[in-house]
Amino acid sequence: MHNTHDLRAAFSRSLSRMYGTEVPAYNTLVDVSTAVNTDYLAAHPVTAERLGRIDRVTAERHGAIRVGTATELRQVAQIFAALGMAPVGFYDLRGDATTSLPIVSTAFRPTTRDALAINPFRVFTSVLVTDDRRYFDAGLTAALDEFLASRQLFPDELIVLAERAEADGELGDTDAERFLELATGSFELSGEPVDRAWYARLARISGVAADIGGVRATHINHLTPRVLDIDDLYARMSALGIAMIDEVQGPPAWEGPDVLLRQTSFKALAERRRFRETDGLVTDGELSVRFGEVEQRGIALTQTGRDLYDVMIAEVDERSAGLDAAERNEIKLDVWRANLPATEDGLADAGLAWFEYERKGDQVVRTPIVYEDFLPRSAAGIFASNLSDAGSRDASREGAHRDEAWLAEAMGRPVCDTMELYRAQSDASATRSRGDGDENER
Ligand code: OOG
Ligand code: NI
């Protein structure tokens, strides 16, 4: 028997194996990440595991996928439910900025402390907003919806197995193997020819719209390992001749505690794809939509801390307009030093970050809770830095309404609130540390 947690860990490994054969640079990234983590642990034996044990961090991955319709999203939610992953948070990456995209997103991930400790695999999942008039006119919406309705991303057998896994909390050996094979296969790059004119029509509006709605299958867009020192990783990848994007997204490297999430990526790789031309002929060509990404995770911030983060980023934006990545980083550093406490104690005293409490002897020990989610700004930056052009939108038009309730309705499942999850984890530990907790909660 394989319970949902075993299935999640096995799926993460299986996807990783598959993606490594499709994108060999991913294997390099994993090897370098592992070396960075090993060296970091050796150099910082006391503090390195403060935000997660080394075995968790080394196995830790997040993936990104993109689907086209509410129905496809519901199926994805069913597949991830089989793996003990629930939708957490609502991200709207649309808007008027040059980085805005015609999608809304959520992140599927385990939500309890124990499940996260077993394997924290998470998948950033985006769904196309086909009726957003800033991007698509009525004719294109109709054409897109028709195209999307005519494809099937996930075989019925996979959905049936996923429903069973969710209901029973486990699958037998044969079913588990079949489930993993079908689930992994659903995210492989399809060899089916891409209709060149249709793809190009969407790509003029948004590379992401074309990647989602221009093809008849989905695929994993990237798979991201976690490192303990992203600056070391950046330097080592650059030394290997792999061109990274010019900025680490999110907080800067500084002497104080790492908060939230730092991410960087390397550019989309040109991959061989087959095309169907307007005369019906099938030709060979290339598309660049997939990339490599790596991340370093920090302490989860409370709502107060998160509001401060947003204010700091706004200040960075204002002060760094027109400057290059290195200068922008200097400003980030300046803003961090001026605004954020430089110690965990300082963060805790100001109520800016989440912590767990554990009684050791007659002392209560405080440990930071790691950030398990994503950052909309960084996500938009990661998307944008890997697109070859900004696309086109008409910001004067009214956008289609999407919110967390829409996502929940589409999936037939509630969307978990990130802050509530951290609060629950912190509160449960505080209760245990006072000795009045329910033993069964441990
Ligand atoms: C998702 C981009 C966002 C992250 O780590 O912030 C993301 C995508 O490219 O589909 O993965
Ligand atoms: Ni990512």
Tab-separated table of C-alpha atoms and ligand atoms in Angstrom:
chain	number	residue	atom	x	y	z
A	1	MET	CA	0.000	0.000	0.000
A	2	HIS	CA	1.073	3.568	-0.717
A	3	ASN	CA	-0.478	6.349	1.310
A	4	THR	CA	-0.938	9.844	-0.076
A	5	HIS	CA	2.358	11.034	1.413
A	6	ASP	CA	4.333	8.192	-0.200
A	7	LEU	CA	2.542	8.936	-3.456
A	8	ARG	CA	3.476	12.627	-3.250
A	9	ALA	CA	7.142	11.876	-2.635
A	10	ALA	CA	7.132	9.264	-5.405
A	11	PHE	CA	5.416	11.640	-7.844
A	12	SER	CA	7.956	14.378	-7.119
A	13	ARG	CA	10.784	11.911	-7.852
A	14	SER	CA	9.084	10.565	-10.962
A	15	LEU	CA	8.462	14.051	-12.366
A	16	SER	CA	12.068	14.954	-11.597
A	17	ARG	CA	13.368	11.921	-13.500
A	18	MET	CA	11.122	12.698	-16.467
A	19	TYR	CA	11.981	16.411	-16.550
A	20	GLY	CA	15.712	15.621	-16.359
A	21	THR	CA	15.480	13.569	-19.540
A	22	GLU	CA	13.558	16.367	-21.286
A	23	VAL	CA	15.690	19.261	-20.002
A	24	PRO	CA	19.240	18.071	-19.223
A	25	ALA	CA	20.179	21.493	-17.754
A	26	TYR	CA	17.724	20.672	-14.962
A	27	ASN	CA	19.956	17.762	-13.917
A	28	THR	CA	22.937	20.131	-13.789
A	29	LEU	CA	20.901	22.506	-11.634
A	30	VAL	CA	19.987	19.697	-9.231
A	31	ASP	CA	23.611	18.536	-8.994
A	32	VAL	CA	24.865	22.061	-8.316
A	33	SER	CA	22.063	22.638	-5.776
A	34	THR	CA	22.989	19.475	-3.921
A	35	ALA	CA	26.658	20.543	-3.833
A	36	VAL	CA	25.696	24.017	-2.568
A	37	ASN	CA	23.597	22.487	0.216
A	38	THR	CA	26.268	20.004	1.259
A	39	ASP	CA	28.894	22.752	1.436
A	40	TYR	CA	26.548	25.109	3.265
A	41	LEU	CA	25.753	22.479	5.880
A	42	ALA	CA	29.467	21.796	6.396
A	43	ALA	CA	30.216	25.507	6.787
A	44	HIS	CA	27.214	26.268	9.051
A	45	PRO	CA	26.592	23.054	10.990
A	46	VAL	CA	24.589	24.754	13.759
A	47	THR	CA	22.266	27.017	11.750
A	48	ALA	CA	21.940	25.357	8.328
A	49	GLU	CA	18.923	23.238	9.299
A	50	ARG	CA	17.015	25.992	11.073
A	51	LEU	CA	14.506	26.235	8.201
A	52	GLY	CA	14.199	22.533	7.446
A	53	ARG	CA	16.232	19.381	7.809
A	54	ILE	CA	18.766	18.753	5.075
A	55	ASP	CA	17.007	15.626	3.777
A	56	ARG	CA	13.769	17.580	3.349
A	57	VAL	CA	15.542	20.495	1.649
A	58	THR	CA	17.519	18.260	-0.715
A	59	ALA	CA	14.391	16.416	-1.866
A	60	GLU	CA	12.307	19.593	-2.002
A	61	ARG	CA	10.895	20.673	-5.378
A	62	HIS	CA	8.192	22.909	-6.693
A	63	GLY	CA	6.742	22.602	-10.142
A	64	ALA	CA	4.722	24.967	-12.324
A	65	ILE	CA	1.892	23.978	-14.638
A	66	ARG	CA	-0.599	25.964	-16.695
A	67	VAL	CA	-4.089	24.913	-17.777
A	68	GLY	CA	-6.820	26.467	-19.866
A	69	THR	CA	-10.247	25.887	-18.312
A	70	ALA	CA	-12.156	25.489	-15.065
A	71	THR	CA	-12.715	21.822	-15.944
A	72	GLU	CA	-9.005	21.204	-16.433
A	73	LEU	CA	-8.301	22.970	-13.154
A	74	ARG	CA	-10.819	20.760	-11.370
A	75	GLN	CA	-9.074	17.665	-12.742
A	76	VAL	CA	-5.678	18.966	-11.651
A	77	ALA	CA	-7.106	19.575	-8.164
A	78	GLN	CA	-8.362	15.981	-8.099
A	79	ILE	CA	-4.961	14.594	-9.105
A	80	PHE	CA	-3.180	16.642	-6.449
A	81	ALA	CA	-5.761	15.697	-3.812
A	82	ALA	CA	-4.630	12.114	-4.336
A	83	LEU	CA	-1.150	13.319	-3.377
A	84	GLY	CA	-2.283	15.110	-0.211
A	85	MET	CA	-1.958	18.545	-1.822
A	86	ALA	CA	-4.629	21.234	-1.393
A	87	PRO	CA	-5.013	24.585	-3.163
A	88	VAL	CA	-3.504	27.379	-1.057
A	89	GLY	CA	-3.864	31.064	-1.890
A	90	PHE	CA	-5.126	33.046	-4.869
A	91	TYR	CA	-2.670	34.876	-7.113
A	92	ASP	CA	-3.844	37.292	-9.782
A	93	LEU	CA	-1.020	38.061	-12.185
A	94	ARG	CA	-3.171	40.167	-14.499
A	95	GLY	CA	-3.205	43.951	-14.405
A	96	ASP	CA	-1.641	46.862	-16.218
A	97	ALA	CA	2.045	46.336	-15.506
A	98	THR	CA	4.297	45.276	-18.371
A	99	THR	CA	4.722	41.935	-16.617
A	100	SER	CA	0.972	41.242	-16.394
A	101	LEU	CA	-0.332	37.961	-17.751
A	102	PRO	CA	-3.821	36.634	-18.642
A	103	ILE	CA	-3.880	34.087	-15.813
A	104	VAL	CA	-4.861	33.537	-12.197
A	105	SER	CA	-3.131	30.963	-10.036
A	106	THR	CA	-3.072	28.919	-6.858
A	107	ALA	CA	-0.464	26.650	-5.285
A	108	PHE	CA	-1.197	23.016	-4.493
A	109	ARG	CA	0.758	21.823	-1.474
A	110	PRO	CA	0.564	19.790	1.723
A	111	THR	CA	-0.905	21.875	4.530
A	112	THR	CA	0.054	20.212	7.792
A	113	ARG	CA	3.346	20.292	9.633
A	114	ASP	CA	3.729	16.504	9.472
A	115	ALA	CA	2.866	16.243	5.775
A	116	LEU	CA	5.273	19.080	4.945
A	117	ALA	CA	8.013	17.322	6.889
A	118	ILE	CA	7.485	14.092	4.909
A	119	ASN	CA	7.637	15.845	1.544
A	120	PRO	CA	6.740	19.491	0.850
A	121	PHE	CA	6.207	19.109	-2.931
A	122	ARG	CA	4.160	22.024	-4.272
A	123	VAL	CA	2.914	23.056	-7.704
A	124	PHE	CA	2.196	26.627	-8.794
A	125	THR	CA	-0.845	26.193	-11.037
A	126	SER	CA	-2.174	28.833	-13.394
A	127	VAL	CA	-5.395	28.923	-15.382
A	128	LEU	CA	-5.937	31.073	-18.452
A	129	VAL	CA	-8.613	33.790	-18.241
A	130	THR	CA	-9.954	33.359	-21.759
A	131	ASP	CA	-12.656	36.028	-21.442
A	132	ASP	CA	-10.431	38.868	-20.238
A	133	ARG	CA	-11.127	41.595	-22.813
A	134	ARG	CA	-7.836	43.343	-22.077
A	135	TYR	CA	-6.202	40.389	-23.829
A	136	PHE	CA	-8.768	38.608	-26.007
A	137	ASP	CA	-11.570	40.032	-28.124
A	138	ALA	CA	-14.914	38.217	-28.255
A	139	GLY	CA	-13.970	36.301	-31.397
A	140	LEU	CA	-10.724	35.046	-29.931
A	141	THR	CA	-12.415	34.104	-26.639
A	142	ALA	CA	-14.886	31.957	-28.571
A	143	ALA	CA	-12.120	30.340	-30.640
A	144	LEU	CA	-10.015	29.673	-27.524
A	145	ASP	CA	-12.904	28.201	-25.566
A	146	GLU	CA	-13.783	25.925	-28.465
A	147	PHE	CA	-10.184	24.776	-28.871
A	148	LEU	CA	-9.788	24.122	-25.147
A	149	ALA	CA	-13.104	22.286	-24.861
A	150	SER	CA	-12.012	19.878	-27.596
A	151	ARG	CA	-8.869	18.651	-25.843
A	152	GLN	CA	-8.416	16.204	-22.975
A	153	LEU	CA	-5.332	16.714	-20.811
A	154	PHE	CA	-5.860	13.866	-18.354
A	155	PRO	CA	-6.990	10.330	-19.171
A	156	ASP	CA	-10.209	9.164	-17.459
A	157	GLU	CA	-8.314	6.283	-15.857
A	158	LEU	CA	-6.029	8.761	-14.079
A	159	ILE	CA	-8.956	10.716	-12.661
A	160	VAL	CA	-10.674	7.525	-11.451
A	161	LEU	CA	-7.477	6.391	-9.696
A	162	ALA	CA	-7.056	9.860	-8.174
A	163	GLU	CA	-10.620	9.810	-6.822
A	164	ARG	CA	-9.976	6.416	-5.271
A	165	ALA	CA	-6.657	7.528	-3.751
A	166	GLU	CA	-8.320	10.575	-2.221
A	167	ALA	CA	-11.277	8.593	-0.843
A	168	ASP	CA	-9.167	5.762	0.612
A	169	GLY	CA	-6.068	7.794	1.475
A	170	GLU	CA	-3.954	5.199	-0.308
A	171	LEU	CA	-3.528	2.983	-3.367
A	172	GLY	CA	-2.389	-0.622	-3.737
A	173	ASP	CA	0.937	-1.358	-5.455
A	174	THR	CA	-0.404	-1.902	-8.972
A	175	ASP	CA	-2.764	1.072	-8.870
A	176	ALA	CA	-0.079	3.315	-7.375
A	177	GLU	CA	2.330	2.422	-10.154
A	178	ARG	CA	-0.294	3.045	-12.818
A	179	PHE	CA	-1.352	6.316	-11.207
A	180	LEU	CA	2.235	7.595	-11.119
A	181	GLU	CA	2.840	6.543	-14.716
A	182	LEU	CA	-0.312	8.284	-16.000
A	183	ALA	CA	0.184	11.388	-13.849
A	184	THR	CA	3.820	11.802	-14.906
A	185	GLY	CA	2.927	11.134	-18.538
A	186	SER	CA	0.291	13.899	-18.475
A	187	PHE	CA	3.023	16.463	-17.866
A	188	GLU	CA	5.439	15.267	-20.565
A	189	LEU	CA	6.069	17.512	-23.548
A	190	SER	CA	3.784	16.335	-26.352
A	191	GLY	CA	5.191	15.373	-29.739
A	192	GLU	CA	1.934	16.265	-31.473
A	193	PRO	CA	2.388	18.998	-34.121
A	194	VAL	CA	1.521	22.537	-33.040
A	195	ASP	CA	-0.752	24.534	-35.360
A	196	ARG	CA	1.694	27.298	-36.257
A	197	ALA	CA	-0.830	30.017	-37.213
A	198	TRP	CA	-3.012	29.430	-34.145
A	199	TYR	CA	-0.021	29.416	-31.813
A	200	ALA	CA	1.370	32.600	-33.385
A	201	ARG	CA	-1.994	34.368	-33.105
A	202	LEU	CA	-2.023	33.749	-29.337
A	203	ALA	CA	1.707	34.441	-28.928
A	204	ARG	CA	1.236	37.967	-30.287
A	205	ILE	CA	-0.955	38.617	-27.242
A	206	SER	CA	0.927	36.574	-24.653
A	207	GLY	CA	3.567	33.855	-24.771
A	208	VAL	CA	1.852	32.270	-21.782
A	209	ALA	CA	-1.531	32.263	-23.554
A	210	ALA	CA	0.106	30.471	-26.505
A	211	ASP	CA	1.860	27.981	-24.237
A	212	ILE	CA	-1.496	27.137	-22.633
A	213	GLY	CA	-4.075	27.536	-25.370
A	214	GLY	CA	-1.938	27.012	-28.464
A	215	VAL	CA	-1.325	23.288	-27.947
A	216	ARG	CA	-3.449	20.230	-27.281
A	217	ALA	CA	-1.570	19.010	-24.188
A	218	THR	CA	-0.071	20.464	-21.028
A	219	HIS	CA	3.460	20.027	-19.694
A	220	ILE	CA	5.500	20.787	-16.643
A	221	ASN	CA	6.940	24.259	-17.182
A	222	HIS	CA	9.768	24.030	-14.662
A	223	LEU	CA	10.803	22.084	-11.599
A	224	THR	CA	12.609	24.017	-8.923
A	225	PRO	CA	15.085	22.678	-6.348
A	226	ARG	CA	15.672	24.490	-3.058
A	227	VAL	CA	19.091	25.708	-1.969
A	228	LEU	CA	20.420	27.055	1.302
A	229	ASP	CA	22.528	29.721	-0.440
A	230	ILE	CA	21.110	31.058	-3.713
A	231	ASP	CA	24.000	33.499	-4.266
A	232	ASP	CA	26.490	30.620	-4.185
A	233	LEU	CA	24.248	28.692	-6.589
A	234	TYR	CA	24.035	31.710	-8.919
A	235	ALA	CA	27.820	32.055	-8.991
A	236	ARG	CA	28.406	28.358	-9.618
A	237	MET	CA	25.852	28.150	-12.444
A	238	SER	CA	27.291	31.279	-14.063
A	239	ALA	CA	30.784	29.759	-13.808
A	240	LEU	CA	29.466	26.716	-15.667
A	241	GLY	CA	28.445	29.040	-18.502
A	242	ILE	CA	24.683	28.859	-17.821
A	243	ALA	CA	23.246	32.350	-18.345
A	244	MET	CA	21.051	33.219	-15.391
A	245	ILE	CA	18.508	36.080	-15.424
A	246	ASP	CA	20.193	39.190	-14.105
A	247	GLU	CA	18.408	39.399	-10.774
A	248	VAL	CA	17.515	37.293	-7.765
A	249	GLN	CA	13.787	38.003	-7.233
A	250	GLY	CA	12.524	38.883	-3.773
A	251	PRO	CA	14.571	39.874	-0.703
A	252	PRO	CA	18.290	40.700	-0.983
A	253	ALA	CA	21.155	38.760	0.591
A	254	TRP	CA	21.850	40.486	3.890
A	255	GLU	CA	23.176	39.856	7.394
A	256	GLY	CA	19.715	39.528	8.984
A	257	PRO	CA	17.236	36.638	8.809
A	258	ASP	CA	16.023	35.437	5.420
A	259	VAL	CA	12.315	36.026	5.016
A	260	LEU	CA	9.827	34.679	2.478
A	261	LEU	CA	11.422	33.572	-0.748
A	262	ARG	CA	14.371	34.353	-3.009
A	263	GLN	CA	14.249	32.953	-6.543
A	264	THR	CA	16.236	33.093	-9.734
A	265	SER	CA	16.079	31.294	-13.052
A	266	PHE	CA	17.894	30.616	-16.269
A	267	LYS	CA	16.425	31.500	-19.602
A	268	ALA	CA	13.943	29.489	-21.543
A	269	LEU	CA	15.631	26.787	-23.545
A	270	ALA	CA	14.859	26.371	-27.210
A	271	GLU	CA	13.251	22.942	-27.599
A	272	ARG	CA	12.508	21.067	-30.790
A	273	ARG	CA	8.791	20.998	-31.546
A	274	ARG	CA	6.864	19.908	-34.622
A	275	PHE	CA	4.531	22.333	-36.388
A	276	ARG	CA	1.609	22.019	-38.740
A	277	GLU	CA	1.798	24.743	-41.374
A	278	THR	CA	-1.240	26.369	-43.048
A	279	ASP	CA	-0.817	24.063	-46.068
A	280	GLY	CA	-1.076	21.031	-43.745
A	281	LEU	CA	2.609	20.128	-43.994
A	282	VAL	CA	4.377	19.105	-40.764
A	283	THR	CA	7.730	20.811	-40.202
A	284	ASP	CA	10.377	20.936	-37.478
A	285	GLY	CA	10.893	24.053	-35.423
A	286	GLU	CA	11.668	25.348	-31.970
A	287	LEU	CA	9.856	26.923	-29.046
A	288	SER	CA	11.332	28.470	-25.912
A	289	VAL	CA	8.822	28.192	-23.101
A	290	ARG	CA	10.464	26.112	-20.409
A	291	PHE	CA	13.196	27.180	-18.052
A	292	GLY	CA	15.174	26.360	-14.952
A	293	GLU	CA	14.529	27.971	-11.594
A	294	VAL	CA	15.987	27.691	-8.120
A	295	GLU	CA	14.879	29.086	-4.783
A	296	GLN	CA	15.968	29.764	-1.232
A	297	ARG	CA	13.251	29.804	1.419
A	298	GLY	CA	13.093	32.023	4.484
A	299	ILE	CA	10.825	32.640	7.452
A	300	ALA	CA	7.063	33.001	6.911
A	301	LEU	CA	5.872	36.536	7.645
A	302	THR	CA	2.666	37.419	9.486
A	303	GLN	CA	0.192	39.753	7.783
A	304	THR	CA	1.960	42.678	9.500
A	305	GLY	CA	5.297	41.433	8.215
A	306	ARG	CA	3.883	40.863	4.775
A	307	ASP	CA	2.452	44.377	4.651
A	308	LEU	CA	5.885	45.705	5.612
A	309	TYR	CA	7.463	43.596	2.851
A	310	ASP	CA	5.079	45.083	0.289
A	311	VAL	CA	5.881	48.616	1.489
A	312	MET	CA	9.630	47.886	1.287
A	313	ILE	CA	9.311	46.514	-2.255
A	314	ALA	CA	7.305	49.576	-3.298
A	315	GLU	CA	10.081	51.784	-1.919
A	316	VAL	CA	12.699	49.739	-3.787
A	317	ASP	CA	10.697	50.177	-7.006
A	318	GLU	CA	10.394	53.895	-6.529
A	319	ARG	CA	14.054	54.440	-5.769
A	320	SER	CA	15.425	52.092	-8.422
A	321	ALA	CA	13.442	53.224	-11.471
A	322	GLY	CA	15.785	53.179	-14.452
A	323	LEU	CA	18.672	51.543	-12.575
A	324	ASP	CA	20.318	48.210	-13.390
A	325	ALA	CA	20.086	44.971	-11.380
A	326	ALA	CA	23.246	45.594	-9.306
A	327	GLU	CA	22.151	49.107	-8.356
A	328	ARG	CA	18.662	47.873	-7.568
A	329	ASN	CA	20.171	45.274	-5.257
A	330	GLU	CA	22.090	47.994	-3.384
A	331	ILE	CA	18.836	49.844	-2.832
A	332	LYS	CA	17.105	46.671	-1.626
A	333	LEU	CA	19.894	46.201	0.887
A	334	ASP	CA	19.533	49.780	2.057
A	335	VAL	CA	15.756	49.436	2.466
A	336	TRP	CA	16.104	46.121	4.310
A	337	ARG	CA	18.637	47.537	6.768
A	338	ALA	CA	16.470	50.569	7.425
A	339	ASN	CA	13.208	48.672	7.976
A	340	LEU	CA	13.582	45.015	8.941
A	341	PRO	CA	14.845	43.807	12.339
A	342	ALA	CA	18.246	42.155	11.875
A	343	THR	CA	17.547	39.231	14.228
A	344	GLU	CA	14.892	36.550	14.712
A	345	ASP	CA	14.250	38.008	18.164
A	346	GLY	CA	13.569	41.355	16.566
A	347	LEU	CA	11.140	39.803	14.060
A	348	ALA	CA	9.341	37.930	16.838
A	349	ASP	CA	9.123	40.952	19.157
A	350	ALA	CA	7.655	43.075	16.372
A	351	GLY	CA	5.134	40.351	15.466
A	352	LEU	CA	6.473	40.241	11.920
A	353	ALA	CA	7.147	36.509	11.487
A	354	TRP	CA	5.663	33.119	12.408
A	355	PHE	CA	7.359	30.848	14.940
A	356	GLU	CA	6.816	27.467	16.563
A	357	TYR	CA	7.353	26.866	20.246
A	358	GLU	CA	8.694	23.733	21.886
A	359	ARG	CA	9.290	22.968	25.538
A	360	LYS	CA	12.806	21.660	26.248
A	361	GLY	CA	13.247	20.994	29.965
A	362	ASP	CA	11.856	24.085	31.638
A	363	GLN	CA	12.621	26.325	28.677
A	364	VAL	CA	10.439	27.196	25.716
A	365	VAL	CA	12.479	27.175	22.492
A	366	ARG	CA	11.352	29.240	19.515
A	367	THR	CA	11.935	28.050	15.937
A	368	PRO	CA	10.979	29.933	12.768
A	369	ILE	CA	8.290	28.535	10.470
A	370	VAL	CA	9.485	28.269	6.878
A	371	TYR	CA	7.563	30.088	4.127
A	372	GLU	CA	5.764	27.447	2.046
A	373	ASP	CA	4.104	29.670	-0.551
A	374	PHE	CA	4.923	31.928	-3.497
A	375	LEU	CA	5.206	35.662	-4.138
A	376	PRO	CA	3.037	37.169	-6.882
A	377	ARG	CA	5.634	39.794	-7.757
A	378	SER	CA	8.431	37.262	-8.032
A	379	ALA	CA	6.195	34.893	-9.973
A	380	ALA	CA	5.335	37.657	-12.465
A	381	GLY	CA	9.040	38.507	-12.682
A	382	ILE	CA	9.979	34.873	-13.299
A	383	PHE	CA	7.315	34.533	-15.997
A	384	ALA	CA	8.302	37.814	-17.643
A	385	SER	CA	12.051	37.373	-17.596
A	386	ASN	CA	11.643	34.202	-19.582
A	387	LEU	CA	9.282	35.512	-22.254
A	388	SER	CA	10.812	36.761	-25.469
A	389	ASP	CA	8.398	39.691	-25.787
A	390	ALA	CA	5.926	41.511	-23.590
A	391	GLY	CA	2.896	40.685	-25.760
A	392	SER	CA	0.052	43.138	-26.071
A	393	ARG	CA	-2.954	44.126	-24.032
A	394	ASP	CA	-5.511	46.894	-24.045
A	395	ALA	CA	-5.517	48.113	-20.461
A	396	SER	CA	-8.419	50.472	-21.117
A	397	ARG	CA	-10.840	47.535	-21.317
A	398	GLU	CA	-12.590	45.905	-18.399
A	399	GLY	CA	-10.937	42.671	-17.135
A	400	ALA	CA	-12.953	39.515	-16.418
A	401	HIS	CA	-13.724	39.019	-12.743
A	402	ARG	CA	-11.786	36.246	-10.993
A	403	ASP	CA	-11.259	35.723	-7.295
A	404	GLU	CA	-10.691	33.026	-4.730
A	405	ALA	CA	-14.399	32.126	-4.763
A	406	TRP	CA	-14.234	31.573	-8.534
A	407	LEU	CA	-11.252	29.237	-8.060
A	408	ALA	CA	-13.024	27.311	-5.294
A	409	GLU	CA	-16.170	26.958	-7.405
A	410	ALA	CA	-14.143	25.779	-10.415
A	411	MET	CA	-12.348	23.135	-8.358
A	412	GLY	CA	-15.254	22.143	-6.150
A	413	ARG	CA	-12.925	22.581	-3.172
A	414	PRO	CA	-12.151	25.408	-0.781
A	415	VAL	CA	-8.970	27.438	-1.250
A	416	CYS	CA	-6.889	27.428	1.951
A	417	ASP	CA	-5.755	30.726	3.407
A	418	THR	CA	-1.967	30.929	3.757
A	419	MET	CA	-1.990	33.026	6.921
A	420	GLU	CA	-4.505	30.710	8.596
A	421	LEU	CA	-2.236	27.725	7.949
A	422	TYR	CA	0.778	29.432	9.547
A	423	ARG	CA	-1.336	30.658	12.435
A	424	ALA	CA	-2.695	27.140	13.052
A	425	GLN	CA	0.812	25.681	13.025
A	426	SER	CA	2.092	28.329	15.422
A	427	ASP	CA	-0.897	28.099	17.771
A	428	ALA	CA	-0.760	24.290	17.918
A	429	SER	CA	2.900	24.393	18.908
A	430	ALA	CA	2.236	27.030	21.560
A	431	THR	CA	-0.527	24.880	23.029
A	432	ARG	CA	1.743	21.824	23.087
A	433	SER	CA	4.568	23.777	24.691
A	434	ARG	CA	2.292	24.853	27.530
A	435	GLY	CA	1.643	21.188	28.176
A	436	ASP	CA	-2.116	21.536	27.825
A	437	GLY	CA	-2.273	20.208	24.299
A	438	ASP	CA	-4.136	17.137	23.175
A	439	GLU	CA	-1.610	14.296	22.953
A	440	ASN	CA	-3.276	13.129	19.748
A	441	GLU	CA	-2.266	16.318	18.021
A	442	ARG	CA	1.413	15.511	18.269
B	1	OOG	C1	4.848	29.903	-12.938
B	1	OOG	C2	5.774	31.027	-12.542
B	1	OOG	C3	5.728	31.255	-11.057
B	1	OOG	C4	7.287	30.769	-9.106
B	1	OOG	O1	8.119	30.014	-8.609
B	1	OOG	O2	7.042	31.898	-8.650
B	1	OOG	C5	6.584	30.295	-10.303
B	1	OOG	C6	4.951	29.512	-14.384
B	1	OOG	O3	5.942	29.854	-15.043
B	1	OOG	O4	4.021	28.824	-14.840
B	1	OOG	O5	6.753	29.172	-10.626
B	2	NI	NI	8.568	28.486	-9.972
